[in-house]
Tab-separated table of C-alpha atoms in Angstrom:
chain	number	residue	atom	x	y	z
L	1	UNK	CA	61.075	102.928	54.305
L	2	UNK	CA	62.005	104.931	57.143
L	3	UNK	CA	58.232	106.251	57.532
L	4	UNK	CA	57.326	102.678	57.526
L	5	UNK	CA	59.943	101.671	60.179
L	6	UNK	CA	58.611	104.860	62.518
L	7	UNK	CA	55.284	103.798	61.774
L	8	UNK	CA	55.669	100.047	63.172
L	9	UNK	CA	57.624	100.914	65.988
L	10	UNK	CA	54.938	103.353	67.105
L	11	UNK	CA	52.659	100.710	66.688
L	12	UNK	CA	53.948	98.559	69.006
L	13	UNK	CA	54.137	101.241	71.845
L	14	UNK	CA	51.128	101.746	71.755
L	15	UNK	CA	50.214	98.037	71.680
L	16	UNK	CA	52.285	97.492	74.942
L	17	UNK	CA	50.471	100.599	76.615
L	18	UNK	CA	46.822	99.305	75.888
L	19	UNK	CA	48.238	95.666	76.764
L	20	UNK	CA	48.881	96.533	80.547
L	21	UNK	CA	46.370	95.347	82.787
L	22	UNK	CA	43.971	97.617	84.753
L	23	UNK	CA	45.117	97.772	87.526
L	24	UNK	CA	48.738	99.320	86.167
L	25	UNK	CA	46.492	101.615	83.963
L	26	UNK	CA	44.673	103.123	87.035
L	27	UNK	CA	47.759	103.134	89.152
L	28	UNK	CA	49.267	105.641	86.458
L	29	UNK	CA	46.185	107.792	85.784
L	30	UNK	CA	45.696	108.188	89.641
L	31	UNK	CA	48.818	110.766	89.741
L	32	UNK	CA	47.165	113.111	87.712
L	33	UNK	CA	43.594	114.818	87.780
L	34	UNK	CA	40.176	112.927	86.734
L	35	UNK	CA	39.523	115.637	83.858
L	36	UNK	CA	42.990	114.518	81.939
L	37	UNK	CA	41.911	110.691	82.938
L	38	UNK	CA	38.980	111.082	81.044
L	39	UNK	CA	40.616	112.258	77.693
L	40	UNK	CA	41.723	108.843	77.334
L	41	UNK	CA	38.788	107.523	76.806
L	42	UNK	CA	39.370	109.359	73.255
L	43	UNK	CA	42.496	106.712	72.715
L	44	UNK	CA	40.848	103.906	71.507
L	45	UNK	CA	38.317	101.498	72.419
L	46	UNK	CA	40.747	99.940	74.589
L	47	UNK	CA	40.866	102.780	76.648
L	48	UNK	CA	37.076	104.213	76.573
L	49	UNK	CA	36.256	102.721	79.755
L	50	UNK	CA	39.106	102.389	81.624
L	51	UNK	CA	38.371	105.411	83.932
L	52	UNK	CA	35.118	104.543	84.918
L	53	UNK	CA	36.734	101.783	87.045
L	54	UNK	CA	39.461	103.434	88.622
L	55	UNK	CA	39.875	103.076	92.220
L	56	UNK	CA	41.520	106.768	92.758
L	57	UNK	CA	40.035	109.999	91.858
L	58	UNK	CA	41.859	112.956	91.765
L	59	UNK	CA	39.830	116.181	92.029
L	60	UNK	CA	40.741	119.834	91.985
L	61	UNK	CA	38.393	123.068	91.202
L	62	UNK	CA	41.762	124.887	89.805
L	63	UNK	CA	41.655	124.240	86.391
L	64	UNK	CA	38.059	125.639	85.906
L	65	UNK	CA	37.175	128.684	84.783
L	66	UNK	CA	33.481	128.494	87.654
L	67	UNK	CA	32.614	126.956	90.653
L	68	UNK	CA	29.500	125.538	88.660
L	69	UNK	CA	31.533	124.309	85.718
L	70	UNK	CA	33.748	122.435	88.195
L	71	UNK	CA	30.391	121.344	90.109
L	72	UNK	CA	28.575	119.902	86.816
L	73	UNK	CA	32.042	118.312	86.046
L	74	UNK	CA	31.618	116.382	89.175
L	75	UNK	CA	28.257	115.336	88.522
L	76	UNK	CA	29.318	113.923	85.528
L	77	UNK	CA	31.685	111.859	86.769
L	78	UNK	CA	30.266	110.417	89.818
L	79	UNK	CA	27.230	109.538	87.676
L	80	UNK	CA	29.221	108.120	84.729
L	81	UNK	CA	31.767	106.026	87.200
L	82	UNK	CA	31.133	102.167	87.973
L	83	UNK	CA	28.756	102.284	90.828
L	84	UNK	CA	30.109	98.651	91.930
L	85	UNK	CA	33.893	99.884	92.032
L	86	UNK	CA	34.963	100.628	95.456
L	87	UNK	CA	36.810	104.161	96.141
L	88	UNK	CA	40.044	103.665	97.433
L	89	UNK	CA	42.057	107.198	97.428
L	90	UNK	CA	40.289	110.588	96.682
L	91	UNK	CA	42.147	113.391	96.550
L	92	UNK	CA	40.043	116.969	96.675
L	93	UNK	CA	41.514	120.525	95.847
L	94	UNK	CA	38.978	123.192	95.874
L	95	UNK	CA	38.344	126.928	96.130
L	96	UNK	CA	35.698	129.323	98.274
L	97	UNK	CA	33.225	128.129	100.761
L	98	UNK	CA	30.957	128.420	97.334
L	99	UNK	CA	32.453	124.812	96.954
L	100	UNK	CA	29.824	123.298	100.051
L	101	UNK	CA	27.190	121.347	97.612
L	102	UNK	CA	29.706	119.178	95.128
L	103	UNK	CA	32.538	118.925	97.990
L	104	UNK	CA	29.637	117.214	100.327
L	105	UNK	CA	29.056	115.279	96.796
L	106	UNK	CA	31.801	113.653	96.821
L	107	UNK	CA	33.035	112.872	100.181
L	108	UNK	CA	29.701	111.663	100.330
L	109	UNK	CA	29.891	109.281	97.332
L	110	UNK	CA	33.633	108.530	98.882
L	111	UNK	CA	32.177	107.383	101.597
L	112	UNK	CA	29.900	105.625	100.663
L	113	UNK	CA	32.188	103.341	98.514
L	114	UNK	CA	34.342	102.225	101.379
L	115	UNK	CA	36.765	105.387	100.679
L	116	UNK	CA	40.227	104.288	102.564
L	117	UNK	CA	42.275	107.512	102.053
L	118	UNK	CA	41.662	111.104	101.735
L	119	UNK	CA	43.465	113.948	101.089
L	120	UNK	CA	41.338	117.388	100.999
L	121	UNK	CA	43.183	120.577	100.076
L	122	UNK	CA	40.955	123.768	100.866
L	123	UNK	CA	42.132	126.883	99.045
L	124	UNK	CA	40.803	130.317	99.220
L	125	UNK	CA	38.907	131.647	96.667
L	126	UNK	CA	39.345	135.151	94.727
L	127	UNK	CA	37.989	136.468	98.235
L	128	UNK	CA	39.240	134.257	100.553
L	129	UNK	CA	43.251	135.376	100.232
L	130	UNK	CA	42.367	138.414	102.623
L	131	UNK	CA	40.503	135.822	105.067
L	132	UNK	CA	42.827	134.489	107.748
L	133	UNK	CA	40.097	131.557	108.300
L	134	UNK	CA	37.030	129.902	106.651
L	135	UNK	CA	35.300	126.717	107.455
L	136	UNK	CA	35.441	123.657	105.705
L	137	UNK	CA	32.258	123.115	103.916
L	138	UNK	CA	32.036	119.467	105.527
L	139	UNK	CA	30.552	119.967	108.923
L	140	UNK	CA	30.818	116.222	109.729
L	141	UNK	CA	33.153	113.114	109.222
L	142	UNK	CA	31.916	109.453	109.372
L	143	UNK	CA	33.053	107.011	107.510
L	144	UNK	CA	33.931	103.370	108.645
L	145	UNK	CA	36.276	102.559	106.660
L	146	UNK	CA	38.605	105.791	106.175
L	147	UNK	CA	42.387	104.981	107.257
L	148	UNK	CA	44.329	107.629	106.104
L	149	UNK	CA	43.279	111.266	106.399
L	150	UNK	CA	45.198	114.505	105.677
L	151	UNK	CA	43.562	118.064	105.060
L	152	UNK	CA	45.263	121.365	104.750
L	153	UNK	CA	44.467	124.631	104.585
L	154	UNK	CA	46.438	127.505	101.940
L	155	UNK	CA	49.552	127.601	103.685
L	156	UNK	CA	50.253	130.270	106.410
L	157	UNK	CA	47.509	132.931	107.681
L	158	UNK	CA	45.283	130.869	105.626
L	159	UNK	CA	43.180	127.944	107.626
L	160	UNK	CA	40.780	125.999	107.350
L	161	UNK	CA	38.385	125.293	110.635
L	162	UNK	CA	37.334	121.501	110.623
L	163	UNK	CA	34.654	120.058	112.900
L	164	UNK	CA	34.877	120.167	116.587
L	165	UNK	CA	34.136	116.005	116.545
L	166	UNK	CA	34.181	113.051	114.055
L	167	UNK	CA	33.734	109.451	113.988
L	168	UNK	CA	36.421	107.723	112.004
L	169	UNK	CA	36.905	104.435	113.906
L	170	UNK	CA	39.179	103.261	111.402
L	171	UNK	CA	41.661	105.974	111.206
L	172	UNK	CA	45.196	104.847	111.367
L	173	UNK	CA	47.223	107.858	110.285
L	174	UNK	CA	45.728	111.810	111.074
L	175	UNK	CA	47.842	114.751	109.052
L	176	UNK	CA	46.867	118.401	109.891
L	177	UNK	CA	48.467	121.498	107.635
L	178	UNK	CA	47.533	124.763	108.727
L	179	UNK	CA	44.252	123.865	110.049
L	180	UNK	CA	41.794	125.539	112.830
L	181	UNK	CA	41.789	123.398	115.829
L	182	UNK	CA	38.153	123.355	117.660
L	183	UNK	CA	38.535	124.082	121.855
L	184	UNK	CA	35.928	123.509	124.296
L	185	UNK	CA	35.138	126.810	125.459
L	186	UNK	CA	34.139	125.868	128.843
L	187	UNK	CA	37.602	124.237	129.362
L	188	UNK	CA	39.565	126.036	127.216
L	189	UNK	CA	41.009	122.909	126.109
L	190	UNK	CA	41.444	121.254	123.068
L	191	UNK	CA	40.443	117.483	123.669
L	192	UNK	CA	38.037	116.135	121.553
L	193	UNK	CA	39.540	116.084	117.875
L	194	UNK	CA	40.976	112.114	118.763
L	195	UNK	CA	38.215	110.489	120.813
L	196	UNK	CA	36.660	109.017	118.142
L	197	UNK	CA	39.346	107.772	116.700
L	198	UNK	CA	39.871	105.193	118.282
L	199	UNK	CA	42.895	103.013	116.001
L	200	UNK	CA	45.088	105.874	115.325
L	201	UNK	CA	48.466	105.543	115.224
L	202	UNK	CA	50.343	108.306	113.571
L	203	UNK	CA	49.934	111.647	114.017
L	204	UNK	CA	50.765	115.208	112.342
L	205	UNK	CA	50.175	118.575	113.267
L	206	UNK	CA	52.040	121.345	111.176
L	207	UNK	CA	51.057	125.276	111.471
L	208	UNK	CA	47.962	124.541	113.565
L	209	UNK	CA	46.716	126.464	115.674
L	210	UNK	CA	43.141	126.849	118.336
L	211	UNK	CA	41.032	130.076	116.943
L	212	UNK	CA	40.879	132.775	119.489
L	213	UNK	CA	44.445	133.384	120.006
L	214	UNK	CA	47.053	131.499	121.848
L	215	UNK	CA	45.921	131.043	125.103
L	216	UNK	CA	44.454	128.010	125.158
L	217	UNK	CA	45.847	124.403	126.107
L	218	UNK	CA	46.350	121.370	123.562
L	219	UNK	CA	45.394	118.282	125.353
L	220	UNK	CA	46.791	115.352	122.948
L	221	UNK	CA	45.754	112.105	125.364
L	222	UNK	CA	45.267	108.658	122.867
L	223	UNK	CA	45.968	105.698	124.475
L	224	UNK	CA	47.059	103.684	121.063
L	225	UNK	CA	48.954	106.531	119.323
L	226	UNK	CA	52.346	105.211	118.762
L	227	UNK	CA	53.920	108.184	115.941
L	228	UNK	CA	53.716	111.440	116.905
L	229	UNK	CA	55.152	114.988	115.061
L	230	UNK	CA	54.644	118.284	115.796
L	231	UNK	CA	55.624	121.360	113.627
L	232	UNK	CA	55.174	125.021	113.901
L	233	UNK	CA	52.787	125.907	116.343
L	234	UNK	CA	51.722	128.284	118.772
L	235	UNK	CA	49.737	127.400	122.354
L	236	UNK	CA	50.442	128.519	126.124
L	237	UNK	CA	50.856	125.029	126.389
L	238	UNK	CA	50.575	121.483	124.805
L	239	UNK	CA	49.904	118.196	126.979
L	240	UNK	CA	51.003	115.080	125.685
L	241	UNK	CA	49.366	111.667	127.156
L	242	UNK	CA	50.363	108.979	125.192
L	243	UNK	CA	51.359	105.816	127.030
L	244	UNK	CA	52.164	103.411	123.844
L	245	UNK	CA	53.957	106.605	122.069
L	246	UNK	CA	57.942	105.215	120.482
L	247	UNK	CA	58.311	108.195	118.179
L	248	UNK	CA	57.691	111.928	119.330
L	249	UNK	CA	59.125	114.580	116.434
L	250	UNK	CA	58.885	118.301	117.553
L	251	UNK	CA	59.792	121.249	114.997
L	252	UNK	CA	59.364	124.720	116.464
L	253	UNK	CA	56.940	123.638	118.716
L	254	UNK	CA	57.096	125.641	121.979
L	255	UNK	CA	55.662	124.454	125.621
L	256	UNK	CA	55.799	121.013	125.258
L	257	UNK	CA	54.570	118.898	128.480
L	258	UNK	CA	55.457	115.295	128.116
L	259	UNK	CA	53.221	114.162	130.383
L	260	UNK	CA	53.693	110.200	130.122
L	261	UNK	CA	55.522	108.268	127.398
L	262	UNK	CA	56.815	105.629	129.191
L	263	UNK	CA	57.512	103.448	125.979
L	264	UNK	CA	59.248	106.316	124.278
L	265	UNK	CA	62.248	105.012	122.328
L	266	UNK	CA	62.860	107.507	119.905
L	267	UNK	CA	62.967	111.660	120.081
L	268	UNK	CA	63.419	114.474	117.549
L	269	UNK	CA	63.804	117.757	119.113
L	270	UNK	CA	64.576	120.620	117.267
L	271	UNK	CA	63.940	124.463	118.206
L	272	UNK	CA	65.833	127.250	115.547
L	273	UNK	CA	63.710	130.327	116.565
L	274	UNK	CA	66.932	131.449	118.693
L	275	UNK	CA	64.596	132.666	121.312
L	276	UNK	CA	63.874	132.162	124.764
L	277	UNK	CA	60.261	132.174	126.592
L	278	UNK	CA	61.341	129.194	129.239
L	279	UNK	CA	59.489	126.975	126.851
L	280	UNK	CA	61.654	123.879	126.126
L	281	UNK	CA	60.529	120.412	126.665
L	282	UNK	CA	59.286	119.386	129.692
L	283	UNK	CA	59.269	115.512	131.156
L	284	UNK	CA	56.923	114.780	133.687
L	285	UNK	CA	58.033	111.054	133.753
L	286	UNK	CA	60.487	108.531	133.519
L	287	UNK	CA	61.622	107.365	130.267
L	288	UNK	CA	63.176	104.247	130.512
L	289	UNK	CA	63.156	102.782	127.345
L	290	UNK	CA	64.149	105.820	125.370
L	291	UNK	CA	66.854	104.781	122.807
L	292	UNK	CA	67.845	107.640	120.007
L	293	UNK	CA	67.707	111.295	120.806
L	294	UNK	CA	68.385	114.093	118.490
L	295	UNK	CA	68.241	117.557	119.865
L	296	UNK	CA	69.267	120.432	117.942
L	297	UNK	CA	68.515	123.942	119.562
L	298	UNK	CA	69.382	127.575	118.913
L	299	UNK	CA	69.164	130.426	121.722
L	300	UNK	CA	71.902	133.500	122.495
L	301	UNK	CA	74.948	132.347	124.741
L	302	UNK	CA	74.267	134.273	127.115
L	303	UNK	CA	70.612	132.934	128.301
L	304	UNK	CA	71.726	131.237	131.296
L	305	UNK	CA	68.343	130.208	132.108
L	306	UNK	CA	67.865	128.325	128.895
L	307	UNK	CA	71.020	126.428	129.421
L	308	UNK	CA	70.574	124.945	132.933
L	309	UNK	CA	66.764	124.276	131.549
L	310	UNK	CA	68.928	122.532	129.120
L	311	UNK	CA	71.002	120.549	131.437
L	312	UNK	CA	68.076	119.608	133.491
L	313	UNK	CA	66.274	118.128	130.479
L	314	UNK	CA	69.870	116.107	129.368
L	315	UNK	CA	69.439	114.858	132.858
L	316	UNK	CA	66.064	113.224	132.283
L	317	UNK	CA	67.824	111.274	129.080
L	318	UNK	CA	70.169	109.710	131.288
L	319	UNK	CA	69.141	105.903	130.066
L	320	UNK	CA	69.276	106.986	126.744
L	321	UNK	CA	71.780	104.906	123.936
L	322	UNK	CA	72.103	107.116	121.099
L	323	UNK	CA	72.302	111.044	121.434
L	324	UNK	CA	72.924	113.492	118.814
L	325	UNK	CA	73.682	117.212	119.591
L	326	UNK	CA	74.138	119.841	117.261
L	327	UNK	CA	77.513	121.888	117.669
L	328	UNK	CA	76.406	124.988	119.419
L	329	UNK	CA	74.309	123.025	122.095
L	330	UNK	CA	77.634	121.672	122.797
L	331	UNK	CA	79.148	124.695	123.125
L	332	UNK	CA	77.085	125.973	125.456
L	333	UNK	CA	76.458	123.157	127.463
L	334	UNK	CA	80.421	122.940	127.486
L	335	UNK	CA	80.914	126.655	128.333
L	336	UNK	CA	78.307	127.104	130.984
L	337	UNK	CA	79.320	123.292	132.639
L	338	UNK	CA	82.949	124.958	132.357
L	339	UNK	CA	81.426	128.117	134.475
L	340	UNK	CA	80.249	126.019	137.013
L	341	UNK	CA	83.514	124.671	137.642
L	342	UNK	CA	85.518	127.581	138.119
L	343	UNK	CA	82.629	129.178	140.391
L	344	UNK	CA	83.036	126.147	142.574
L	345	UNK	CA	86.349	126.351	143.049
L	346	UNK	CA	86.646	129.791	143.767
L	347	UNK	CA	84.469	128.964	146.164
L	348	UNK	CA	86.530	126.085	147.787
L	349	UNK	CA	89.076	128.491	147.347
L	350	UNK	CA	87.950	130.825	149.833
């Protein structure tokens, strides 16, 4: 009786599973890769073409033993899918700049299908983990009706080079992970990666860096860009010119040249590199409506020139509401202020 009783009750879990609708099905199956989606196809007839519809597709070379294995997968799919279901969220791991023809494949097909968010992952192949950069077998991004786009590269002295210019007029939110930022080489100057994106609003760049060493300027100048966060980089210098900008995040991001920001209302500054190179953040302009600032530094105690650069820059927050220190800024801004004090009146005293 008990067999009978385990029996039912499985029954009916496996009645409520096939008894969600669709859209909850496809919501579930987009966290995990199209190969296992697939497999439940086997379930019952319920479930045989459940996947064909899905609007996410989850992608990733890593779980096949060849490139062309992985590349007739894809072919599979993309011919098997409903061509009349739109392609909202593709997500893309893959290996080797072998990966070119069925990479191009999909974006392609993603594209074409009114793809609204992206997420491409480009790992190194069995070769690539002595390369400290390859290119990123898509020479070319234009799509009309992209939104969200984030591509990384394999994590540090591993990145990926994307193209010097794309056209993604609907792009809303840009995030960069240890990726190869094109400059001009006439100008030295990195310009061009938002001009043709022309709605974007939020924007991340973490272990980036400009090919050719660090000598060359990053020009960041969007006149709608509103979120802004920068983490772990190295340039002689960074320009920001961003004049609807309320949220500016820097992580270990040296030479930072606020250049305008006038509706600025909330900064993140943090520097824990405990080094000095006269890099800390520099304000070119007023900030008026500036509201919460967090600043959390680390440099030796006895870097004078750090601290006054420090003072001077607590000088330029004067309007500001809300500020957060972290206890050894305090210190020091407390112990050279202190300094000053006695070397004034010692000379008062004289």
């Amino acid at each position: 009786m008990d067999s009978r009783h385990g029996k039912v009750r499985l029954k009916v879990e496996v009645d409520r599973l096939s008894n969600l609708p669709n859209d909850l099905i496809h919501k579930i199956l987009s966290f995990i890769d199209v190969k296992y989606a697939i497999r439940t196809s086997a379930l019952s007839s319920r479930w045989r073409y459940i996947w064909t519809s899905m609007p996410c597709l989850n992608f990733s070379s890593e779980g096949f033993h060849s490139l062309p294995e992985f590349s007739k997968f894809v072919t599979r799919v993309l011919s098997t899918r409903n061509n009349k279901t739109e392609v909202h969220y593709v997500k893309l791991a893959f290996c080797g700049k072998d990966s070119e023809a069925f990479v191009k494949r999909i974006l392609k097909y993603a594209f074409s299908h009114n793809v609204q968010q992206l997420d491409v992952t480009c790992l190194p192949g069995k070769k690539g983990y002595h390369e400290d950069l390859f290119e990123s077998p898509v020479s070319v991004f234009n799509s009309q009706s992209l939104k969200s786009l984030t591509m990384s590269g394999y994590g540090y002295r591993h990145y990926v080079k994307i193209p010097p210019t794309w056209y993604l007029p609907a792009l809303t939110t840009l995030n960069l992970f240890c990726v190869a930022l094109h400059a001009d080489d006439t100008t030295d100057k990195c310009a061009g990666l938002l001009s043709n994106c022309a709605n974007l609003k939020n924007l991340t760049l973490n272990n980036c860096r400009i090919p050719g060493g660090i000598s060359k300027d990053l020009h960041l100048c969007h006149i709608g860009l509103s979120n802004l966060t920068l983490e772990y980089g190295g340039y002689n210098a960074v320009y920001v010119d961003t004049p609807q900008l309320k949220k500016f995040t820097v992580i270990n991001f040296p030479a930072i040249h606020l250049v305008s920001a006038p509706n600025l209302a909330s900064l993140h500054y943090k520097d824990d590199s405990n080094n000095y190179y006269g890099n800390l953040l520099k304000v070119s302009a007023g900030l008026l409506h500036l509201e919460n600032v967090d600043l959390c530094i680390q440099f030796p105690h006895e870097c004078k020139d750090y601290a006054q650069d420090i003072v001077c820059l607590l000088q330029q927050l004067h309007s500001v509401k809300f500020l957060t220190l972290n206890l050894e800024l305090l210190k020091v801004c407390t112990y050279w202020f202190l300094v000053f004090i006695i070397c004034v009146k010692q000379i008062f005293s004289i």
